[in-house]
Amino acid sequence: MELLDKLKWRYAAKAMNGKKVPQEKLDRIIEAARLAPTSSGLQPFEIYVIKNQEVKEKIRPVAWNQSVITDCSDLLVFAAWDTYTAERINYMFDLTNKIRGFENEGWENYRQMLLSSYPQKDAEENFNHAAKQPYIAFSQAITAAAFEGVDATPIEGFDPAAVDEILGLREKGLRSAVLLPIGYRDESNDWLVNLVKVRKSTEDLVTVIE
Ligand SMILES: Cc1cc2nc3c(=O)[nH]c(=O)nc-3n(C[C@H](O)[C@H](O)[C@H](O)COP(=O)(O)O)c2cc1C
């Protein structure tokens, strides 16, 4: 199947059947998220993989009681940095230097530019910027799941403060941004499974300027 066929196959499953996703498939889905591009390469988020059923049961009521939270195989929680600090910025720049094995003046100047801007900004403004970044990884995970023939339901319908509390995210300088239950569709209980996918036409979506 071509990638586009897989993207047509995928949909935001409203019911899942509890079947476990093989670990190697889950690993590839998470790897696709890890490989996502981010602003300045900072990867300002972490991914929690909730396999524990009791934790899923705690999250479901604060996520609009959506059944996929408990009936998925693995619940991915994308948690963004609560702000940008010098330590966090330096960590990624130092990691780059270590992995590449050299320092570069242009790159070091760029580090200084980021250090002179982000850490001085209001934490909420920084969080709002950081919180956009996991969406790119989340999208890659959704695509990778489709590629693996696995369902993934994007979920913004939850109370972030409550999820932060359940997972103890604030103490770690993190705030939940978006959820992604990974599992298998329950075709017999999902009202959406046979409905036609609705998207704007390309003409309505795209403007080409020659
Ligand atoms: C960021 C984001 C948040 C979403 N939140 C929810 C949600 O909380 N519950 C839900 O059932 N669907 C949620 N959706 C699914 C969308 O409603 C769905 O992707 C959209 O209607 C397109 O349909 P399709 O994904 O089935 O093709 C969300 C989608 C995105 C991208």
Coordinates of C-alpha atoms and ligand atoms in Angstrom, one line a residue:
M1 CA 0.0 0.0 0.0
E2 CA 1.2 3.5 -0.8
L3 CA 1.6 6.0 2.0
L4 CA -1.4 8.0 0.8
D5 CA -3.6 4.8 0.8
K6 CA -2.5 4.3 4.4
L7 CA -3.4 7.8 5.3
K8 CA -6.8 7.3 3.7
W9 CA -7.2 4.1 5.7
R10 CA -6.4 5.8 9.0
Y11 CA -9.1 7.7 10.9
A12 CA -9.5 8.9 14.5
A13 CA -10.9 5.7 15.9
K14 CA -13.7 6.3 18.5
A15 CA -13.6 2.8 19.8
M16 CA -10.7 0.4 20.3
N17 CA -10.7 -3.3 21.2
G18 CA -7.9 -3.5 23.8
K19 CA -5.7 -5.7 21.6
K20 CA -2.0 -5.1 22.3
V21 CA 0.2 -3.5 19.7
P22 CA 3.4 -5.6 19.2
Q23 CA 6.3 -3.8 20.9
E24 CA 8.4 -3.6 17.7
K25 CA 5.6 -1.7 16.0
L26 CA 5.2 0.6 19.0
D27 CA 9.0 1.2 19.0
R28 CA 8.9 2.2 15.3
I29 CA 5.9 4.6 15.9
I30 CA 7.9 6.2 18.8
E31 CA 11.0 6.4 16.7
A32 CA 9.1 8.3 14.0
A33 CA 8.1 10.8 16.8
R34 CA 11.7 11.0 18.0
L35 CA 12.9 11.8 14.4
A36 CA 10.5 14.7 14.0
P37 CA 11.9 18.1 13.3
T38 CA 11.6 20.8 16.0
S39 CA 12.3 24.5 16.2
S40 CA 16.1 24.9 16.6
G41 CA 16.3 21.2 17.2
L42 CA 15.6 21.6 20.8
Q43 CA 13.0 18.8 21.1
P44 CA 11.3 20.6 24.0
F45 CA 9.1 17.7 25.0
E46 CA 9.1 14.2 26.4
I47 CA 6.8 11.3 25.5
Y48 CA 5.2 9.2 28.3
V49 CA 4.1 5.7 27.2
I50 CA 1.3 4.6 29.5
K51 CA 0.9 0.8 29.5
N52 CA -0.4 0.7 33.0
Q53 CA -4.2 0.1 33.0
E54 CA -4.8 1.8 36.4
V55 CA -3.1 5.0 35.2
K56 CA -5.2 4.9 32.0
E57 CA -8.3 4.5 34.2
K58 CA -7.3 7.6 36.1
I59 CA -6.9 9.6 32.9
R60 CA -10.1 8.6 31.2
P61 CA -12.5 10.7 33.4
V62 CA -10.4 13.8 32.8
A63 CA -10.3 13.1 29.1
W64 CA -14.0 13.5 28.4
N65 CA -14.5 9.9 29.4
Q66 CA -13.3 8.8 25.9
S67 CA -13.2 5.0 25.8
V68 CA -10.1 4.9 23.7
I69 CA -8.1 6.1 26.7
T70 CA -8.6 2.8 28.4
D71 CA -9.2 0.5 25.4
C72 CA -6.0 1.4 23.6
S73 CA -2.9 -0.7 23.9
D74 CA -0.6 2.2 24.8
L75 CA -1.4 5.8 25.6
L76 CA 1.2 8.3 24.5
V77 CA 1.3 11.5 26.4
F78 CA 3.2 14.3 24.7
A79 CA 4.5 16.6 27.5
A80 CA 6.1 19.9 26.6
W81 CA 8.8 21.8 28.6
D82 CA 7.1 24.3 30.9
T83 CA 9.6 26.9 29.7
Y84 CA 13.0 27.3 28.0
T85 CA 15.9 27.5 30.4
A86 CA 19.7 28.0 29.7
E87 CA 20.3 24.5 31.0
R88 CA 17.8 22.9 28.6
I89 CA 19.1 24.9 25.6
N90 CA 22.7 24.1 26.5
Y91 CA 21.9 20.4 26.9
M92 CA 20.8 20.1 23.3
F93 CA 23.7 22.2 21.9
D94 CA 26.2 20.2 23.9
L95 CA 24.6 17.0 22.7
T96 CA 24.9 18.1 19.1
N97 CA 28.6 18.9 19.6
K98 CA 29.2 15.6 21.3
I99 CA 27.4 13.5 18.7
R100 CA 29.0 15.4 15.7
G101 CA 32.4 15.5 17.4
F102 CA 33.2 19.1 16.6
E103 CA 32.2 22.7 17.6
N104 CA 31.2 25.2 15.0
E105 CA 31.4 29.0 15.4
G106 CA 28.1 29.6 13.6
W107 CA 26.3 27.0 15.8
E108 CA 27.8 28.5 19.0
N109 CA 26.7 32.0 17.9
Y110 CA 23.2 30.6 17.4
R111 CA 23.3 29.0 20.9
Q112 CA 24.2 32.4 22.3
M113 CA 21.4 34.0 20.4
L114 CA 18.9 31.5 21.8
L115 CA 20.4 31.9 25.3
S116 CA 20.0 35.7 25.1
S117 CA 16.3 35.4 24.2
Y118 CA 14.3 32.4 25.4
P119 CA 15.3 32.2 29.1
Q120 CA 14.4 35.9 29.6
K121 CA 10.9 35.5 28.3
D122 CA 7.8 34.8 30.3
A123 CA 7.4 31.1 31.0
E124 CA 3.9 31.0 29.6
E125 CA 5.0 32.5 26.3
N126 CA 7.9 29.9 26.2
F127 CA 5.5 27.1 27.0
N128 CA 3.1 28.2 24.2
H129 CA 6.0 27.9 21.8
A130 CA 7.3 24.7 23.2
A131 CA 3.8 23.1 23.2
K132 CA 3.6 23.4 19.4
Q133 CA 6.7 21.3 18.9
P134 CA 5.3 17.9 20.1
Y135 CA 2.4 18.3 17.6
I136 CA 4.9 17.6 14.8
A137 CA 6.1 14.4 16.5
F138 CA 2.5 13.5 17.3
S139 CA 1.7 13.9 13.6
Q140 CA 4.6 11.7 12.6
A141 CA 3.5 9.1 15.1
I142 CA 0.0 9.1 13.6
T143 CA 1.5 8.6 10.1
A144 CA 3.8 5.9 11.3
A145 CA 1.0 4.1 13.1
A146 CA -1.0 4.1 9.8
F147 CA 2.0 2.8 8.1
E148 CA 2.1 -0.1 10.6
G149 CA -1.6 -0.8 10.2
V150 CA -2.2 0.5 13.8
D151 CA -4.9 2.9 14.8
A152 CA -4.1 6.2 16.7
T153 CA -6.7 8.7 17.9
P154 CA -5.4 12.2 18.3
I155 CA -6.8 13.7 21.5
E156 CA -6.9 17.3 22.7
G157 CA -10.1 16.7 24.6
F158 CA -8.7 16.5 28.1
D159 CA -7.9 18.6 31.1
P160 CA -4.2 19.2 30.9
A161 CA -3.8 20.3 34.6
A162 CA -5.5 17.0 35.7
V163 CA -3.3 14.9 33.5
D164 CA -0.2 16.8 34.8
E165 CA -1.3 16.0 38.3
I166 CA -1.9 12.3 37.6
L167 CA 1.5 11.9 36.0
G168 CA 3.4 14.3 38.2
L169 CA 4.5 16.3 35.2
R170 CA 4.8 19.8 36.7
E171 CA 7.4 18.6 39.2
K172 CA 9.5 17.6 36.2
G173 CA 9.1 20.9 34.5
L174 CA 6.6 19.4 32.0
R175 CA 3.0 20.1 31.0
S176 CA 0.8 17.7 28.9
A177 CA 0.1 19.0 25.4
V178 CA -1.7 16.3 23.5
L179 CA -2.6 12.6 23.9
L180 CA -2.3 9.7 21.4
P181 CA -3.9 6.4 22.3
I182 CA -2.4 3.6 20.0
G183 CA -4.3 0.4 19.4
Y184 CA -6.8 -1.3 17.2
R185 CA -10.2 -0.1 16.0
D186 CA -13.3 -1.9 17.4
E187 CA -15.2 -2.0 14.1
S188 CA -18.4 -3.3 15.7
N189 CA -18.7 -0.5 18.2
D190 CA -17.3 2.5 16.2
W191 CA -19.9 4.8 14.6
L192 CA -17.1 6.4 12.5
V193 CA -15.5 3.4 11.0
N194 CA -17.6 3.2 7.8
L195 CA -18.2 7.0 7.3
V196 CA -16.5 8.6 4.3
K197 CA -13.5 10.8 5.2
V198 CA -14.3 14.5 4.8
R199 CA -11.6 16.9 3.7
K200 CA -11.7 20.3 1.9
S201 CA -10.9 20.0 -1.8
T202 CA -7.3 20.7 -2.8
E203 CA -8.6 23.9 -4.6
D204 CA -10.0 25.2 -1.3
L205 CA -6.9 24.2 0.6
V206 CA -4.1 25.3 -1.7
T207 CA -3.2 28.5 -3.4
V208 CA -0.4 28.3 -6.0
I209 CA 1.4 31.4 -6.8
E210 CA 3.4 30.9 -10.0
Ligands
LIG1 C1 -5.0 18.0 17.7 C2 -6.2 17.1 17.5 C3 -7.1 16.9 18.6 C4 -8.1 16.0 18.5 N1 -8.9 15.7 19.6 C5 -9.8 14.7 19.5 C6 -10.5 14.2 20.7 O1 -10.3 14.7 21.8 N2 -11.4 13.2 20.5 C7 -11.7 12.7 19.3 O2 -12.5 11.8 19.2 N3 -11.1 13.1 18.2 C8 -10.1 14.1 18.2 N4 -9.5 14.5 17.1 C9 -9.8 13.9 15.9 C10 -10.4 14.8 14.8 O3 -11.7 15.1 15.1 C11 -10.2 14.1 13.4 O4 -8.9 13.9 13.2 C12 -10.8 14.9 12.3 O5 -12.2 15.0 12.5 C13 -10.5 14.3 11.0 O6 -11.0 12.9 10.9 P1 -10.1 11.7 10.7 O7 -8.9 11.8 11.6 O8 -11.0 10.6 11.2 O9 -9.7 11.5 9.3 C14 -8.4 15.4 17.2 C15 -7.6 15.7 16.1 C16 -6.5 16.5 16.3 C17 -5.6 16.7 15.1

